[in-house]
Tab-separated table of C-alpha atoms in Angstrom:
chain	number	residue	atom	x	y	z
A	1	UNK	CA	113.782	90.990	102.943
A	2	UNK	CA	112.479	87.508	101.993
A	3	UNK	CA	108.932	87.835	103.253
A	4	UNK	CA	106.950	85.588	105.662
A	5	UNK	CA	107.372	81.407	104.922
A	6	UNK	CA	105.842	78.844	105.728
A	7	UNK	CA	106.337	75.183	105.413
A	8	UNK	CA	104.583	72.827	105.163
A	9	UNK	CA	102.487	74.196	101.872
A	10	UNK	CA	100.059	71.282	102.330
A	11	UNK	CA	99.814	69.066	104.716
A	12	UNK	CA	97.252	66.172	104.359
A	13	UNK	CA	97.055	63.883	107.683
A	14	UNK	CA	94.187	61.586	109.051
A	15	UNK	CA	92.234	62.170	112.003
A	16	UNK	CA	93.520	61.524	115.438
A	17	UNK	CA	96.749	62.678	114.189
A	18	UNK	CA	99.186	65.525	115.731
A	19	UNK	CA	100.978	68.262	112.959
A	20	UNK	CA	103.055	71.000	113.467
A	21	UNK	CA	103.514	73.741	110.900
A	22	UNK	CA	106.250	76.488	110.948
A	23	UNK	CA	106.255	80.506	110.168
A	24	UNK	CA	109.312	82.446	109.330
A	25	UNK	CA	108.344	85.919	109.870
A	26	UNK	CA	110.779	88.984	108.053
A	27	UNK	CA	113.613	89.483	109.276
A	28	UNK	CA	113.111	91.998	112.315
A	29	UNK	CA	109.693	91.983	113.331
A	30	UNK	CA	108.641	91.703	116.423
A	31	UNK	CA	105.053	90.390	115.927
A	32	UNK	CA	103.598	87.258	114.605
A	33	UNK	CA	100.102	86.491	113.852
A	34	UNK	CA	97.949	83.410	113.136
A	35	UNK	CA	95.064	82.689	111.624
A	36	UNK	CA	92.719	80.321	110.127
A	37	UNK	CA	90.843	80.637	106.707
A	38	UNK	CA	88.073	78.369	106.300
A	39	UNK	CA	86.846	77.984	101.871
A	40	UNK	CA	84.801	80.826	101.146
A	41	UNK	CA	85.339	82.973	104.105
A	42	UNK	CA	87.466	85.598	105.854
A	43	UNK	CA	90.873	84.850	107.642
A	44	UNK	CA	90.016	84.636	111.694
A	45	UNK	CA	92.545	85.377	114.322
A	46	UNK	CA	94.039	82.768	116.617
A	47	UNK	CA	96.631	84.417	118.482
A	48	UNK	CA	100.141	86.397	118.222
A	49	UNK	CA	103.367	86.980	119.688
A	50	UNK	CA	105.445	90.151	120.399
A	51	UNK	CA	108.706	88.748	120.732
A	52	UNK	CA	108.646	85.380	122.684
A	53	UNK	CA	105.514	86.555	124.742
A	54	UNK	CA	102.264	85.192	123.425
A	55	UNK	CA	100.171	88.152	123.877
A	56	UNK	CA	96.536	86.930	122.597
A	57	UNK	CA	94.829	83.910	122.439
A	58	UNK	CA	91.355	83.810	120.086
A	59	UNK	CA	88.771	81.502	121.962
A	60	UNK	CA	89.009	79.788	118.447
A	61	UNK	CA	92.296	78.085	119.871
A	62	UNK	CA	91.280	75.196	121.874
A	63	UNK	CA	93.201	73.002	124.138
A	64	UNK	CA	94.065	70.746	121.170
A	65	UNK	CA	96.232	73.459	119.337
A	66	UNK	CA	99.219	75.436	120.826
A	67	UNK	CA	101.586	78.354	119.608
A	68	UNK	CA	105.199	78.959	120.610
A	69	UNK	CA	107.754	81.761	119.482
A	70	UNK	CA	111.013	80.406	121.655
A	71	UNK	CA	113.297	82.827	121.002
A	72	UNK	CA	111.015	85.403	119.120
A	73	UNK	CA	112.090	84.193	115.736
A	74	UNK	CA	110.424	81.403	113.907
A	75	UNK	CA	107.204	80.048	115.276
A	76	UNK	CA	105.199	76.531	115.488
A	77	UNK	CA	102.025	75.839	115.567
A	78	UNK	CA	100.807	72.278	116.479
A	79	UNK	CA	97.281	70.542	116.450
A	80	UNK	CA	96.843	67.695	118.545
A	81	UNK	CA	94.036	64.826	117.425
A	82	UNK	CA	93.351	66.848	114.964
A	83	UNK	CA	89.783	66.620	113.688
A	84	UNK	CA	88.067	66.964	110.088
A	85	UNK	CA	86.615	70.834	111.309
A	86	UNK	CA	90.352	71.163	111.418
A	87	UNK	CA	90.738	71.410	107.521
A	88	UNK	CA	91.732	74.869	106.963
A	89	UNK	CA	93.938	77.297	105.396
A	90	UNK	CA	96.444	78.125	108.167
A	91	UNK	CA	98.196	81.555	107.480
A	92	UNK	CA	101.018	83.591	109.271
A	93	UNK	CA	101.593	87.248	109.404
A	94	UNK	CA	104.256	89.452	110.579
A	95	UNK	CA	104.537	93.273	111.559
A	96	UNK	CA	107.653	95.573	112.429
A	97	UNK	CA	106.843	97.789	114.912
A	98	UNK	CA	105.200	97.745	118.794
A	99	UNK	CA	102.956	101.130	117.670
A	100	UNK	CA	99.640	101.045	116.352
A	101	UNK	CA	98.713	101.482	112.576
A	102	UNK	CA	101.154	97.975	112.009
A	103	UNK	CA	100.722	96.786	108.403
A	104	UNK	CA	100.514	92.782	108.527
A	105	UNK	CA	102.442	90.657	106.291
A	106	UNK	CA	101.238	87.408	105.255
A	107	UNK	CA	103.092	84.199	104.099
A	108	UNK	CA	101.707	82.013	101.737
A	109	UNK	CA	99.479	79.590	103.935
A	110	UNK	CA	100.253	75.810	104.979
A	111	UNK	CA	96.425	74.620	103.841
A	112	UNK	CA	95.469	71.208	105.947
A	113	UNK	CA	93.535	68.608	104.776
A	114	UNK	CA	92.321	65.915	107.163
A	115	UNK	CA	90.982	62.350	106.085
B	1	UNK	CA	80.036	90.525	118.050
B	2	UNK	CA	82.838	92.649	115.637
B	3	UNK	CA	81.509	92.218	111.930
B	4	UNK	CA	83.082	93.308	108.843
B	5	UNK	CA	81.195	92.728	105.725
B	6	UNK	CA	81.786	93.283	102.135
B	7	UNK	CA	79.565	93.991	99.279
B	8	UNK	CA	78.644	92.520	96.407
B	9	UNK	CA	80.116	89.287	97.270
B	10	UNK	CA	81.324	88.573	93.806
B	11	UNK	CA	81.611	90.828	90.876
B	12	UNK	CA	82.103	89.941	86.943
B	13	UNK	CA	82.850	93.156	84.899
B	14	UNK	CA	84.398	93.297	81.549
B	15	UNK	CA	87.900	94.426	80.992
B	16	UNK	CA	88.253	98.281	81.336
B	17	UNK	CA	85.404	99.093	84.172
B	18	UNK	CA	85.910	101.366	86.520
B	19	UNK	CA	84.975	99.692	89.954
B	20	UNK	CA	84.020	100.447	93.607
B	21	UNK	CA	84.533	97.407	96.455
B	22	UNK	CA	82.770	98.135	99.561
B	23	UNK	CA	83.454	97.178	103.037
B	24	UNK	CA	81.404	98.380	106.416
B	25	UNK	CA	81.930	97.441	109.839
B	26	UNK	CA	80.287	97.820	113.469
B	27	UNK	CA	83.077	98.425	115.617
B	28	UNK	CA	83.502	101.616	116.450
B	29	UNK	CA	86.739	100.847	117.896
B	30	UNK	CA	88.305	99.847	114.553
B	31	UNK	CA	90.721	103.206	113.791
B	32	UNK	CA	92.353	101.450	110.225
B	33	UNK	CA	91.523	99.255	107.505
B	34	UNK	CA	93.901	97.154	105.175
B	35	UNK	CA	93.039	96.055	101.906
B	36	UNK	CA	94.546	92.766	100.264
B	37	UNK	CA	94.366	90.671	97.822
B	38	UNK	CA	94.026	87.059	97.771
B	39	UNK	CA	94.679	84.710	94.773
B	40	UNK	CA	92.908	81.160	94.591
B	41	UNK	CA	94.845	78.660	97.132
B	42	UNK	CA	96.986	81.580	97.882
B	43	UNK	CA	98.294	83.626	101.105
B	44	UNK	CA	97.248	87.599	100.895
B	45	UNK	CA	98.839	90.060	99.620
B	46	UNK	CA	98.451	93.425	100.881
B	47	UNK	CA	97.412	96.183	98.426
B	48	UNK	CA	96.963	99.090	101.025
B	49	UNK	CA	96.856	100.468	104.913
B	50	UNK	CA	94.777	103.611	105.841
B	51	UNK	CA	96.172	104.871	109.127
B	52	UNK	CA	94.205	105.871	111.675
B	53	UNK	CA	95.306	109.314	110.729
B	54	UNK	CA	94.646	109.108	106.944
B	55	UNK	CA	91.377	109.147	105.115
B	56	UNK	CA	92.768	107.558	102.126
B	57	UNK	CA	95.816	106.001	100.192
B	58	UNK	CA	96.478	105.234	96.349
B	59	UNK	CA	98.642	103.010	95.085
B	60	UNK	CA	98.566	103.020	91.072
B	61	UNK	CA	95.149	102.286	89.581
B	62	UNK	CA	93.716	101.613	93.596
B	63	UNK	CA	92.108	103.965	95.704
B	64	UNK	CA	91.140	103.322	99.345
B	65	UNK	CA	89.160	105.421	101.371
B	66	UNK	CA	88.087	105.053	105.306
B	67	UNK	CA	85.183	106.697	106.703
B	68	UNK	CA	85.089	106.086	110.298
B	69	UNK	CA	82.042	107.954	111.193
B	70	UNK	CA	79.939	105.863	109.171
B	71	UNK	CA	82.067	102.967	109.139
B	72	UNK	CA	82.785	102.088	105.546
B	73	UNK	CA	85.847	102.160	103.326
B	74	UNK	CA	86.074	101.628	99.665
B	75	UNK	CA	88.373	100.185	96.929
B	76	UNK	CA	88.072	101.850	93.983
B	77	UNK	CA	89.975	100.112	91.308
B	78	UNK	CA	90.582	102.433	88.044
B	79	UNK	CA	90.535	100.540	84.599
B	80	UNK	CA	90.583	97.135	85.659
B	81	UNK	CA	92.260	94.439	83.960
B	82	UNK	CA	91.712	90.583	83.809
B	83	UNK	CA	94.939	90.495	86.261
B	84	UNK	CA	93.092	92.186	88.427
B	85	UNK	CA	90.758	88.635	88.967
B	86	UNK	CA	90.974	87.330	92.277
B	87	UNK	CA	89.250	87.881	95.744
B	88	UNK	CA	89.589	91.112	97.664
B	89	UNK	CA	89.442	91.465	101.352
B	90	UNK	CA	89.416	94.212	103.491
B	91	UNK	CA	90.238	93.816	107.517
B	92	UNK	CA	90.028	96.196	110.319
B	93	UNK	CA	91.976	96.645	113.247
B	94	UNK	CA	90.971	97.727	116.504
B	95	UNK	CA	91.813	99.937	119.284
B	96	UNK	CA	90.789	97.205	121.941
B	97	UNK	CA	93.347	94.376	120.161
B	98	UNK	CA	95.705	94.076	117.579
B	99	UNK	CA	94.203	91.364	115.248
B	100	UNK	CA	93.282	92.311	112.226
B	101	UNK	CA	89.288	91.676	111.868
B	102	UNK	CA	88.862	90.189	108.303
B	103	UNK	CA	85.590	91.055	105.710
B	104	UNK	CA	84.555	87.702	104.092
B	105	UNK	CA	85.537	89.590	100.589
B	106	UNK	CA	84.922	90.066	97.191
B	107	UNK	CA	85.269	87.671	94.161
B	108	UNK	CA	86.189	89.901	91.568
B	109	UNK	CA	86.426	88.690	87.650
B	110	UNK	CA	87.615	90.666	85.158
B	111	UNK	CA	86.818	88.895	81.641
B	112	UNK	CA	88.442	90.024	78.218
């Protein structure tokens, strides 16, 4: 069990410009989890996956980003024009089972910096 | 609106205190709460889950309770060490979804 990753750590880009980031969830789960942490606050949910089936959307995820889980392993999460509000710690969680009373797992965060 | 918040929002106690981290929410739908901690520039790190069927868990010198009626948990953190530095946050999560619903946590420093 090698926990959640995530790559890029940091990613700095300029505005207008499209990034992707990965998650690697553990080995086995079934759910995966975004979220965005803005400095000084609270992570905020974006959306998650059970399997390949995205399952949730938070009205935080606007038409510029999108989520995929292809074959309900690894997942990507792009940004499209992305804009200076975009600057954010971007984390990734993961959770074993379909039941209630899941404990999340988060990876260590791509944060995103944009010029 | 779901709101979770946290009190105090930062805490600076000297090495050895005994303290209590508080976190209330509105939702009456939330049925557990998961504690973690959260380093500077860091992901979280989870510290502990109270099922919906527990009232509290411990986990060496941390204590979490949930009181659903009232809708507050605690961390109680025995002895506390300078390791113990970094921000705490407590989230929820709810019958009607399964996010987790996020405090905006505690800034805890522990000084020698």
């Amino acid at each position: 069990d090698t926990g959640v990753s995530q790559d890029p750590r940091h990613k700095i880009t300029k505005r207008g410009q499209n990034v992707t980031f990965r998650c690697d969830p553990i080995s086995e789960h079934n759910r995966l989890y975004w979220y965005r942490q803005t400095l000084g606050q609270g992570p905020e949910f974006l959306t998650y996956f059970q399997n390949e089936a995205q399952l949730e959307k938070s009205r935080l995820l606007s038409d510029r980003f999108s989520a995929e889980r292809p074959k309900g392993s690894f997942s990507t999460l792009e940004i499209q024009r992305t804009e200076q509000g975009d600057s954010a710690m971007y984390l990734c969680a993961s959770s074993p089972r379909v039941a209630k009373d899941n404990e999340q797992y988060f990876g260590p965060g791509t944060r995103l910096t944009v010029t | 609106k779901q709101e979770v918040t946290q009190i105090p929002a930062a805490l600076s106690v000297p090495e050895g205190e005994n303290l209590v981290l508080n976190c209330s929410f509105t939702d009456s739908a939330i049925y557990n709460l998961q504690w973690f901690r959260q380093d500077p520039g860091k992901g979280l790190t989870s510290l502990l889950l109270i099922q919906s069927s527990q009232r509290e868990q411990t986990s060496g010198r941390l204590n979490a309770s949930l009181d659903k009626s009232s809708g507050r948990s605690t961390l109680y953190i025995a002895a506390s060490q300078p390791g113990d530095s970094a921000t705490y946050l407590c989230a929820g999560g709810s019958y009607n979804t399964d996010k987790l619903i996020f405090g905006t946590g505690t800034r805890l420093q522990v000084f020698p």
